[in-house]
Coordinates of C-alpha atoms in Angstrom, one line a residue:
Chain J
X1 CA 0.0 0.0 0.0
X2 CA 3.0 2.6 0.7
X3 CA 5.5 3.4 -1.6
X4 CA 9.0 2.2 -1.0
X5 CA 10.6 4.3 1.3
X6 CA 8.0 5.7 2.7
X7 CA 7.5 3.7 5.8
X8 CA 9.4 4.7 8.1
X9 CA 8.5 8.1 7.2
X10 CA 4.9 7.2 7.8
X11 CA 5.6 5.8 11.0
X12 CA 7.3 9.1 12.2
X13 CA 4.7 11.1 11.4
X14 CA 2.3 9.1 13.4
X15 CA 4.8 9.4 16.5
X16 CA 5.1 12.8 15.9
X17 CA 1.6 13.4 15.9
X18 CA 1.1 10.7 19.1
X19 CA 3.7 12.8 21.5
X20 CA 1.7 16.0 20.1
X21 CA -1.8 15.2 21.1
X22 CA -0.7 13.0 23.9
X23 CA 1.2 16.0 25.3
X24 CA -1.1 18.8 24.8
X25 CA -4.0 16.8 26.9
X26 CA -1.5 16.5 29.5
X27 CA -1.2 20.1 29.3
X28 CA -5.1 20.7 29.4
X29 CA -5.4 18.7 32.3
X30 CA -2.9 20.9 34.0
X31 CA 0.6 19.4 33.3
X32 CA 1.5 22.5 31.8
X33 CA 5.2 22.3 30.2
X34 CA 7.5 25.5 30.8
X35 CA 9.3 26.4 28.0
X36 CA 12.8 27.9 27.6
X37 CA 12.9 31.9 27.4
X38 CA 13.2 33.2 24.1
X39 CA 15.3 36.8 24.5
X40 CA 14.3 38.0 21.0
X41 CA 10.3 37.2 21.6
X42 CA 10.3 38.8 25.2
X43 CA 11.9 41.9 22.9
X44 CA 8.8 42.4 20.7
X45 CA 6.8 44.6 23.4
X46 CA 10.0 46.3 24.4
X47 CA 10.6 47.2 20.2
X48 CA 7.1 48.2 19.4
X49 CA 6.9 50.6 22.5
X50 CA 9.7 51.8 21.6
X51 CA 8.6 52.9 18.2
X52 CA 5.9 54.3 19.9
X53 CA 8.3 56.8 22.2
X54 CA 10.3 57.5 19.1
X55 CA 7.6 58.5 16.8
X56 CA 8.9 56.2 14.2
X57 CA 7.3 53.5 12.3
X58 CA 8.4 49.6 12.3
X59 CA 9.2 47.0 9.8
X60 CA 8.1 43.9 9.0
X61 CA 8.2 41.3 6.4
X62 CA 8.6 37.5 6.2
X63 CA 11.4 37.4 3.5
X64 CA 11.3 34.8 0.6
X65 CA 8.6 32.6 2.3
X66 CA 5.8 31.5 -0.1
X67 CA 2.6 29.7 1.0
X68 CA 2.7 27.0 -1.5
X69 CA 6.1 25.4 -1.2
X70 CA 8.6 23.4 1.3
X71 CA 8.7 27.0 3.2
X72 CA 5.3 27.3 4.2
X73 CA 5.9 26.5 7.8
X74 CA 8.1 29.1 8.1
X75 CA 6.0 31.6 6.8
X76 CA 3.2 30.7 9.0
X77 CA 5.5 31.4 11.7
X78 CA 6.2 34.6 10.2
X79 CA 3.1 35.9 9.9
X80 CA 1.7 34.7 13.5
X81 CA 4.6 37.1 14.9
X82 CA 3.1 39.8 11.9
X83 CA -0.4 39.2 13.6
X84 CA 0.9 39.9 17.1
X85 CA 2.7 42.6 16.2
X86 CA 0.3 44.3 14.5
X87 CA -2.2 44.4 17.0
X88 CA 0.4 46.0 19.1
X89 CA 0.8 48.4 16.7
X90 CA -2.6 49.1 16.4
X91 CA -2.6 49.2 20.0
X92 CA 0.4 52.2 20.5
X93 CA -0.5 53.8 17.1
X94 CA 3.0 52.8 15.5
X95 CA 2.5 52.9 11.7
X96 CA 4.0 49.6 10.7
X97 CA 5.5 48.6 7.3
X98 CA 5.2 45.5 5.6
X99 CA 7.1 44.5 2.4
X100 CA 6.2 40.8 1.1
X101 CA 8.1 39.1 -2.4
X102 CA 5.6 36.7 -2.9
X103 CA 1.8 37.9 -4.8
X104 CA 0.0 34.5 -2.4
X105 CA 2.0 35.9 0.5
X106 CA 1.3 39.2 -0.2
X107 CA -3.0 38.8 -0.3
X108 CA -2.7 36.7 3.0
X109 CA -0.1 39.2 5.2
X110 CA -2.6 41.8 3.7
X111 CA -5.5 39.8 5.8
X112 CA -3.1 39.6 8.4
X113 CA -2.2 42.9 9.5
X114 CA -5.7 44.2 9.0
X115 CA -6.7 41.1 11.7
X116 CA -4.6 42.4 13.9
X117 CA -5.7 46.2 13.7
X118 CA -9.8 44.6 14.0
X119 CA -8.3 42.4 17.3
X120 CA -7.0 45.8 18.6
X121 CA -10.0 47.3 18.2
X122 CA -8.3 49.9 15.8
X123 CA -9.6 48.7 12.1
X124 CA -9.7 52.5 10.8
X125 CA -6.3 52.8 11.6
X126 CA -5.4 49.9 9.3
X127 CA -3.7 51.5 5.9
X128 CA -3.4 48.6 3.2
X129 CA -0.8 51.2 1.2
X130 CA 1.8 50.1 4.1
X131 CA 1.6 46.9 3.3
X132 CA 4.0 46.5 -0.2
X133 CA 4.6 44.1 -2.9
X134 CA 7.4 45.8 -4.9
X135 CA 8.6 42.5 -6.9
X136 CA 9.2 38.9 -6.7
X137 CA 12.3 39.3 -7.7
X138 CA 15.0 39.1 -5.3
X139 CA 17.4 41.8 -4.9
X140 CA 14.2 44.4 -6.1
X141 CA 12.2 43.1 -3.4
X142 CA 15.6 43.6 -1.1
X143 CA 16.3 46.9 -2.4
X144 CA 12.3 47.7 -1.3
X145 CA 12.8 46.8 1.7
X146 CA 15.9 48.6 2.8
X147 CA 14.5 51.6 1.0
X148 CA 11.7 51.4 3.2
X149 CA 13.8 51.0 6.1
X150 CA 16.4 54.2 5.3
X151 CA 13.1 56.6 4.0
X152 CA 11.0 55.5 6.7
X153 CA 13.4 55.8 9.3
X154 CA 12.0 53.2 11.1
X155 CA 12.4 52.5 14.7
X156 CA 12.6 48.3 14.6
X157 CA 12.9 45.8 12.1
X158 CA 11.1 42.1 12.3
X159 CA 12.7 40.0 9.6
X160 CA 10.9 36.2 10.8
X161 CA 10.6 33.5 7.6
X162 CA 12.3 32.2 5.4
X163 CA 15.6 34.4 4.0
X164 CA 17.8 34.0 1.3
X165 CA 20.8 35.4 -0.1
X166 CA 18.9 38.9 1.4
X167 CA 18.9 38.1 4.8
X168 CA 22.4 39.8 5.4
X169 CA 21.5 43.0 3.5
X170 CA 17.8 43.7 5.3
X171 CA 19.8 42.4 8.7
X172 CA 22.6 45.3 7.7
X173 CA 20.3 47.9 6.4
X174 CA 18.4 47.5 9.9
X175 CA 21.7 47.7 11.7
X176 CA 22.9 51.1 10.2
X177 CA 19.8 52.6 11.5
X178 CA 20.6 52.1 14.2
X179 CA 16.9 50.0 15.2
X180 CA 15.9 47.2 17.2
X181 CA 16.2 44.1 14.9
X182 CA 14.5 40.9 15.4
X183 CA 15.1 37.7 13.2
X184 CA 14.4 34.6 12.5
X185 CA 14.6 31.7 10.1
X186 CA 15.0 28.3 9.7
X187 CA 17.1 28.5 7.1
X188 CA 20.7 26.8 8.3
X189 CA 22.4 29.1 5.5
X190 CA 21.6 32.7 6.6
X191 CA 20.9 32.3 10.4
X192 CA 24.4 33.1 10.8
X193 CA 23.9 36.3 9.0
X194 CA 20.9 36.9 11.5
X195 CA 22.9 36.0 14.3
X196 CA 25.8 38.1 13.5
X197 CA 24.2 41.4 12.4
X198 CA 20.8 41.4 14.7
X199 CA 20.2 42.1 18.1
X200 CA 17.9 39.0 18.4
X201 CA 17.7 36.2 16.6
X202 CA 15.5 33.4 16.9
X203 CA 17.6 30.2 16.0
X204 CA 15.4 27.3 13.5
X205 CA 13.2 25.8 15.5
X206 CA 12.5 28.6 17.1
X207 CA 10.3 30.5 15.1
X208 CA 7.6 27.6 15.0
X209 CA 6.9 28.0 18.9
X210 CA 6.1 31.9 18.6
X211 CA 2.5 30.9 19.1
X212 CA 2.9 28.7 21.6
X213 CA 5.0 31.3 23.7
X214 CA 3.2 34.3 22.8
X215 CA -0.5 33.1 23.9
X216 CA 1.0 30.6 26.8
X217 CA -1.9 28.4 25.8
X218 CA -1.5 25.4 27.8
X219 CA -2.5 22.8 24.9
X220 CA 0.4 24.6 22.4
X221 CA 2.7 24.5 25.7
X222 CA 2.4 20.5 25.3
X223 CA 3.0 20.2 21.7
X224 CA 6.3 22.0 21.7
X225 CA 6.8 19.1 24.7
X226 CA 6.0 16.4 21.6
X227 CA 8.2 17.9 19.7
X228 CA 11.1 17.9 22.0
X229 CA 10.2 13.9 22.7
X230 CA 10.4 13.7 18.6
X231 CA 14.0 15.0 18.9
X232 CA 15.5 12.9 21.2
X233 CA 14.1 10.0 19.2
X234 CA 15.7 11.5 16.5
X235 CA 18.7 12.2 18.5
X236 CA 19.0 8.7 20.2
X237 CA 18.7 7.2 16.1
X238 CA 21.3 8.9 15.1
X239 CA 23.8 8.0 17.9
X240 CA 23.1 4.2 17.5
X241 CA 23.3 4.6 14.1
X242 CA 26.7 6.2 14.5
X243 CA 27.7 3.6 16.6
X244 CA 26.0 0.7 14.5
X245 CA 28.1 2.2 11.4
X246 CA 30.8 2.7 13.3
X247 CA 30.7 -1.3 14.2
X248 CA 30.3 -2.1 10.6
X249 CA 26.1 -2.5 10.6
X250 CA 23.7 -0.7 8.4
X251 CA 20.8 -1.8 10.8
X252 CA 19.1 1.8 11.2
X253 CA 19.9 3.2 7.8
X254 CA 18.1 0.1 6.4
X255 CA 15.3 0.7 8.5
X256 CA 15.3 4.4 8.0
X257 CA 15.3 3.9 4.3
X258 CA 12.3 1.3 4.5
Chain B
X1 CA -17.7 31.8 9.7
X2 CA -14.9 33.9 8.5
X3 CA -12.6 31.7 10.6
X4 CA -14.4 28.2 10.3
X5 CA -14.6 28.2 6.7
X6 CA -10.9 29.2 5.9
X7 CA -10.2 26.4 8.4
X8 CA -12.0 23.4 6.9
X9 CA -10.9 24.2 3.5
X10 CA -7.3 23.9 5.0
X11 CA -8.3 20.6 7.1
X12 CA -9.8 18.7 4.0
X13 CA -6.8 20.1 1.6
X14 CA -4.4 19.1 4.0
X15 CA -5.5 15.6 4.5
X16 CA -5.9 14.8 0.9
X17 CA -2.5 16.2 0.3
X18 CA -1.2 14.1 3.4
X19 CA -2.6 10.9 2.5
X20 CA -2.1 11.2 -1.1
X21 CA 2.1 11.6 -0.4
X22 CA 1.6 8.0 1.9
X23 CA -1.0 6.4 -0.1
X24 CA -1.2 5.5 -3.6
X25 CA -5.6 5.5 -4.1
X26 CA -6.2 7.2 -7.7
X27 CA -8.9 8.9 -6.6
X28 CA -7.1 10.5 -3.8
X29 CA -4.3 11.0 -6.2
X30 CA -6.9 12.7 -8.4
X31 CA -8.0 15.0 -6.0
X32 CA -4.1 16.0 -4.5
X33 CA -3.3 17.0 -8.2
X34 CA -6.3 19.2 -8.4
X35 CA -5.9 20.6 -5.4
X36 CA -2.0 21.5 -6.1
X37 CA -3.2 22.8 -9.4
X38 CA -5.6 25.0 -8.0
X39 CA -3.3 26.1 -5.7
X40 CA -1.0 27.4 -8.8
X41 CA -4.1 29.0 -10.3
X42 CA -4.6 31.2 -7.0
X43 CA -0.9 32.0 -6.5
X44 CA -1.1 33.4 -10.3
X45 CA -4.2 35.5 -9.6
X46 CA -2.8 36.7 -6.0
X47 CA 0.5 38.0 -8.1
X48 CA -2.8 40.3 -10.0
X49 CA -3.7 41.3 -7.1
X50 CA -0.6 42.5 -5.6
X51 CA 1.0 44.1 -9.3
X52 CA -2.6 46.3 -8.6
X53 CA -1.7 47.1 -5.3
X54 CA 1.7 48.4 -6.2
X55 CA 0.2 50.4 -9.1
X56 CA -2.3 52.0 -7.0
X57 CA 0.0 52.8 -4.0
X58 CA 2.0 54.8 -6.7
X59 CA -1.3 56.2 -8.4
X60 CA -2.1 57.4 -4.8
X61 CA 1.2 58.9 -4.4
X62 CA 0.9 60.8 -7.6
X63 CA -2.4 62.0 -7.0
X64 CA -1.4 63.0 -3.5
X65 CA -1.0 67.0 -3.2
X66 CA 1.2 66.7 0.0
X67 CA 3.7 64.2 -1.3
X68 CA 6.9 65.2 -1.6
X69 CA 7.9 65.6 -5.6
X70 CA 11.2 62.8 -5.6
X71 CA 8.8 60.7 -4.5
X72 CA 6.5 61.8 -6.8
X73 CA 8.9 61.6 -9.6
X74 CA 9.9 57.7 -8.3
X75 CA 6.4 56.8 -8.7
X76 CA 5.9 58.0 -12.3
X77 CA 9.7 55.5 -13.1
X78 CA 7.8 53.0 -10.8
X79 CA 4.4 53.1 -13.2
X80 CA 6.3 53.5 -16.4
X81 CA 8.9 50.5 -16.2
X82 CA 5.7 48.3 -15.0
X83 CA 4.0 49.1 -17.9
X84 CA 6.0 48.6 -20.4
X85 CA 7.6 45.4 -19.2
X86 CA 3.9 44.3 -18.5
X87 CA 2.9 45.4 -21.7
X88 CA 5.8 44.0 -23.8
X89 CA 6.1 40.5 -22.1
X90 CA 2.4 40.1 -22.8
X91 CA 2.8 40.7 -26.5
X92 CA 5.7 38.3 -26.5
X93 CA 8.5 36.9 -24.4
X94 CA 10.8 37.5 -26.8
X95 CA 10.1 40.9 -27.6
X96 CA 13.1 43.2 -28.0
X97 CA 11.9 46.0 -25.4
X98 CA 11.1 43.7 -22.7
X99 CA 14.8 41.4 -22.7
X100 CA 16.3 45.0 -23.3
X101 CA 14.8 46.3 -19.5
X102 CA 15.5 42.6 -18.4
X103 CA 19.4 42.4 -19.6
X104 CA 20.2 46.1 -19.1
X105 CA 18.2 47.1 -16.0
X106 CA 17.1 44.3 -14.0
X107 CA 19.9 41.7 -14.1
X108 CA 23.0 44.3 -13.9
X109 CA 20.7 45.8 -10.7
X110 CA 20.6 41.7 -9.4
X111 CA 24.4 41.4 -9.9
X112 CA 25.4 44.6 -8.0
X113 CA 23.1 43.9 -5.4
X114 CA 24.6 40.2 -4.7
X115 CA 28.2 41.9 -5.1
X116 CA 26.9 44.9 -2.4
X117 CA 26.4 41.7 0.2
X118 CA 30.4 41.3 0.2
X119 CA 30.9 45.0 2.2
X120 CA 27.8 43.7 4.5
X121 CA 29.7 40.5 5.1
X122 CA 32.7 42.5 6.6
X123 CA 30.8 45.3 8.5
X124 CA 28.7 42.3 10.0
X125 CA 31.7 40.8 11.0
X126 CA 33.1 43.7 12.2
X127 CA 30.6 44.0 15.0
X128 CA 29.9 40.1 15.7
X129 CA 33.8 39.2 15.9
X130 CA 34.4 41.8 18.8
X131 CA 35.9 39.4 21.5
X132 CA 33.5 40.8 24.3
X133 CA 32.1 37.1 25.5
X134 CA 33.6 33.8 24.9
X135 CA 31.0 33.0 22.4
X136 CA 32.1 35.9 21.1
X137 CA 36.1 34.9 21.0
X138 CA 35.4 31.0 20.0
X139 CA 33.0 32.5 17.0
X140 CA 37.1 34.7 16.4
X141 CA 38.6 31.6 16.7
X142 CA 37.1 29.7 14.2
X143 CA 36.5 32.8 11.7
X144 CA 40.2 33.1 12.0
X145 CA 41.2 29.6 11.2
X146 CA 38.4 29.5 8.3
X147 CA 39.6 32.5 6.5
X148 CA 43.4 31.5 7.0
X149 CA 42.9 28.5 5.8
X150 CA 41.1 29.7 2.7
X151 CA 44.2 32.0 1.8
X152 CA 46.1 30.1 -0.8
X153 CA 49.1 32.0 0.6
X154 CA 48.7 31.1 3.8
X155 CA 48.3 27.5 3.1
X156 CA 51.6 27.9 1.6
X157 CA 53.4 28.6 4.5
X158 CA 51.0 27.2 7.0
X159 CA 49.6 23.2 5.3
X160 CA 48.0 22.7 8.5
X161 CA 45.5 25.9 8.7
X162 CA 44.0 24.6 5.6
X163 CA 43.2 20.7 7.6
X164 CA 42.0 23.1 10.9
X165 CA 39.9 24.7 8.7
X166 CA 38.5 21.8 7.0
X167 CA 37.9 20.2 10.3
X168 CA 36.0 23.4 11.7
X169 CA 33.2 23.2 8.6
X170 CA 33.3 19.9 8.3
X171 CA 33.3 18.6 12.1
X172 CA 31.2 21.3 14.8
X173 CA 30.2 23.5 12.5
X174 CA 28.4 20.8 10.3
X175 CA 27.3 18.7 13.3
X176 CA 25.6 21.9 14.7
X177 CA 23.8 23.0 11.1
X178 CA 22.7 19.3 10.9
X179 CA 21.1 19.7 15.0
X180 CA 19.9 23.3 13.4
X181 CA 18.5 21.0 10.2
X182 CA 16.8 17.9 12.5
X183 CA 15.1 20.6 15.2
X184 CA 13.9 22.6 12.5
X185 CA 12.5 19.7 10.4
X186 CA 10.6 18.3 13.3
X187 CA 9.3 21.9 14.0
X188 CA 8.0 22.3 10.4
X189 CA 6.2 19.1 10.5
X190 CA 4.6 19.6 14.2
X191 CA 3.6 23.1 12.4
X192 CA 1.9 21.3 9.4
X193 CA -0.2 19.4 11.7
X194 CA -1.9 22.0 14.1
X195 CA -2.2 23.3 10.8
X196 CA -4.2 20.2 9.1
X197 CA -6.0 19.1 12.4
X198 CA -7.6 23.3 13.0
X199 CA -5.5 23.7 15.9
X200 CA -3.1 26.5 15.0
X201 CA -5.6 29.7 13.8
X202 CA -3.0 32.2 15.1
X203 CA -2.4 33.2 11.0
X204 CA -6.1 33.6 10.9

């Protein structure tokens, strides 16, 4: 009935999706996980106020992320940080800037932002001109985004998705202004761009517990549990594989590859 | 309803797409390649929608008495070099005006934009090599040994800078972008299924 090679993949996704449900009823019945601090998601309040001291307007955008590819997740991510922010924005009266590459991206960050300013209470203040789609190209979206940036003067920069070869030049063009930055991406590649020229960077994984840490919601709580059970199954695999290789066995990349 | 609906759609897409990449039942299969195909279809018509939101911002921005006139005058470049690549890649691919904005403008623009990253690489580095922590001075340590051991004239002098910085990349720096790679993997998945099962609405 499966494809080759798709079992154990199959059987993964099931314990993945065991730990998550089993985890987040523990949660609901009030074994509440506590999660790690995240420096750059505690930082969001502290960067929107202080747009609102400065008079200056913040930044957002969720890089090369699309909504129909491998990079979905991530943009998801993106735009639940965009939702939160926004309402906070709506909230101060910040003016808040968001430049998208992607046309699907662009309609749905649209909706976003204009949730946000209806969950603050705020929808008149909501201005769909500020939120941009220059070009799907990449450095022409890049150059729109640090043009926005320098003309704006903005105050912070969010920067949460998926980046590519642009991550360094929006993390830069944030830096010479002298703003709060926040990053993130789960992209291996450019987080040490991030990490190097932001003042906070959430690292991979990461960005796909901003939900979970923002609302506190005790059934999210328990899925980011799951998911740390899923990783050290994935971690304990790959040590007795390395030791099972090491010996001269192929026992768990045979199974892996079943 | 304007969250419930949005959400079902997404359940029932997901699942088909889910059990079509496990399962192979044509008429699931069927169903996953119409789905994907529609899913192109909107993509293309969302690009309308946003090319018509970047005209009218700039529309607005012309017919706006208070703007300031660069801007103004940006706007009108902005307008004019979407039309006539619009225009010209409609009436062909090929045609002379639109490879002639694509080959002079836009890919010279591309190349000195990728080139800019280089002076971007050093100031970042500037600031993030500053030996203030020992994070900090082991992220020193290691860019030292990499770019050493990148210089063909060092390697000269120095063979074994080259094997340090081979072992760097290919050792803890690997080992830590394949943790990075595994944590991230599992995080995207966990996200695709509050996704599919309605229980993550926070994009909604």
């Amino acid at each position: 009935m499966l494809p080759e090679g798709r079992l154990f993949e199959f059987l993964y996704l099931i314990i993945i999706g065991f730990t998550m449900f089993y985890y987040s009823n523990q949660a609901k019945k009030g074994k509440v996980p506590k999660i790690a601090r995240l420096p750059a998601l505690d930082a969001v309040d502290e960067a929107v106020g202080r747009c609102a001291e400065m008079g200056k307007p913040l930044f957002f955008t969720v890089g090369s992320s699309e909504i129909t590819d491998a990079s979905t997740a991530q943009t998801l991510a993106g735009l639940t940080l965009m939702k939160y922010v926004a309402t906070l924005a709506a909230r101060y009266d910040v003016p808040m800037w968001v430049v998208n590459r992607y046309g699907a991206t662009h309609v749905v960050a649209m909706d976003v932002v204009k949730q946000g300013y209806l969950e603050a209470g705020r929808p008149e203040a909501f201005k769909p001109e500020q939120v941009l789609f220059f070009s799907s190209e990449q450095f022409a979206y890049a150059a729109g985004c640090a043009g926005i940036m320098h003309r704006e003067q903005v105050g912070a920069a969010f920067m949460v998705g998926q980046f590519m070869a642009e991550a360094l030049y929006l993390a830069e063009s944030a830096a010479a202004l002298d703003c709060i930055s926040i990053a993130g991406t789960a992209r291996a590649t450019q987080l040490h761009f991030f990490v190097a020229a932001c003042d906070y960077t959430l690292i991979a994984e990461e960005i796909f517990v901003i939900s979970a840490y923002l609302t506190q919601d005790p059934a999210q709580l328990g899925m980011v549990r799951g998911g740390d059970i899923c990783k050290v199954i994935a971690t304990i695999l790959i040590a007795v594989g390395a030791i099972s290789a090491s010996l001269g066995s192929d026992i768990i990349s045979s199974i892996i590859s079943k | 309803m304007r969250t419930e609906v949005p959400v079902a759609i997404a359940v029932i897409s997901g699942f088909i797409i889910l059990i079509a990449h496990f399962f192979n039942i044509a008429p699931i299969q069927a169903a996953a390649t119409h789905l994907q195909d529609w899913g192109i279809l909107i993509a293309a018509f969302a690009i309308v929608v946003s090319a018509a939101n970047l005209l009218m911002v700039h529309i607005g921005r012309l017919s706006n008495q208070r703007e300031e006139a660069w801007k103004k005058v940006n706007s009108v470049i902005v307008i004019g070099l979407f039309l006539a690549t619009a225009v010209t890649g409609v009436i062909s691919r090929d045609h002379h005006v639109f490879n002639w904005l694509y080959d002079r403008i836009m890919l010279p623009l591309g190349v000195t934009f990728v080139s800019m990253n280089m002076f971007y690489l050093v100031t970042a580095a500037f600031r993030a090599f500053r030996a203030q922590s020992l994070e900090a001075s082991l992220l020193l340590g290691a860019g030292i040994i990499v770019l050493l051991g990148n210089a063909p004239v060092v390697e000269a002098f120095v063979p074994w800078f080259s094997k340090a910085a081979t072992w760097v990349m290919g050792a803890p720096n690997m080992a830590a972008q394949r943790g990075l790679m595994i944590g991230a993997a599992i995080g995207a998945v966990q996200t695709g299924l509050r996704v599919i099962c309605g229980l993550d609405r926070s994009y909604l």
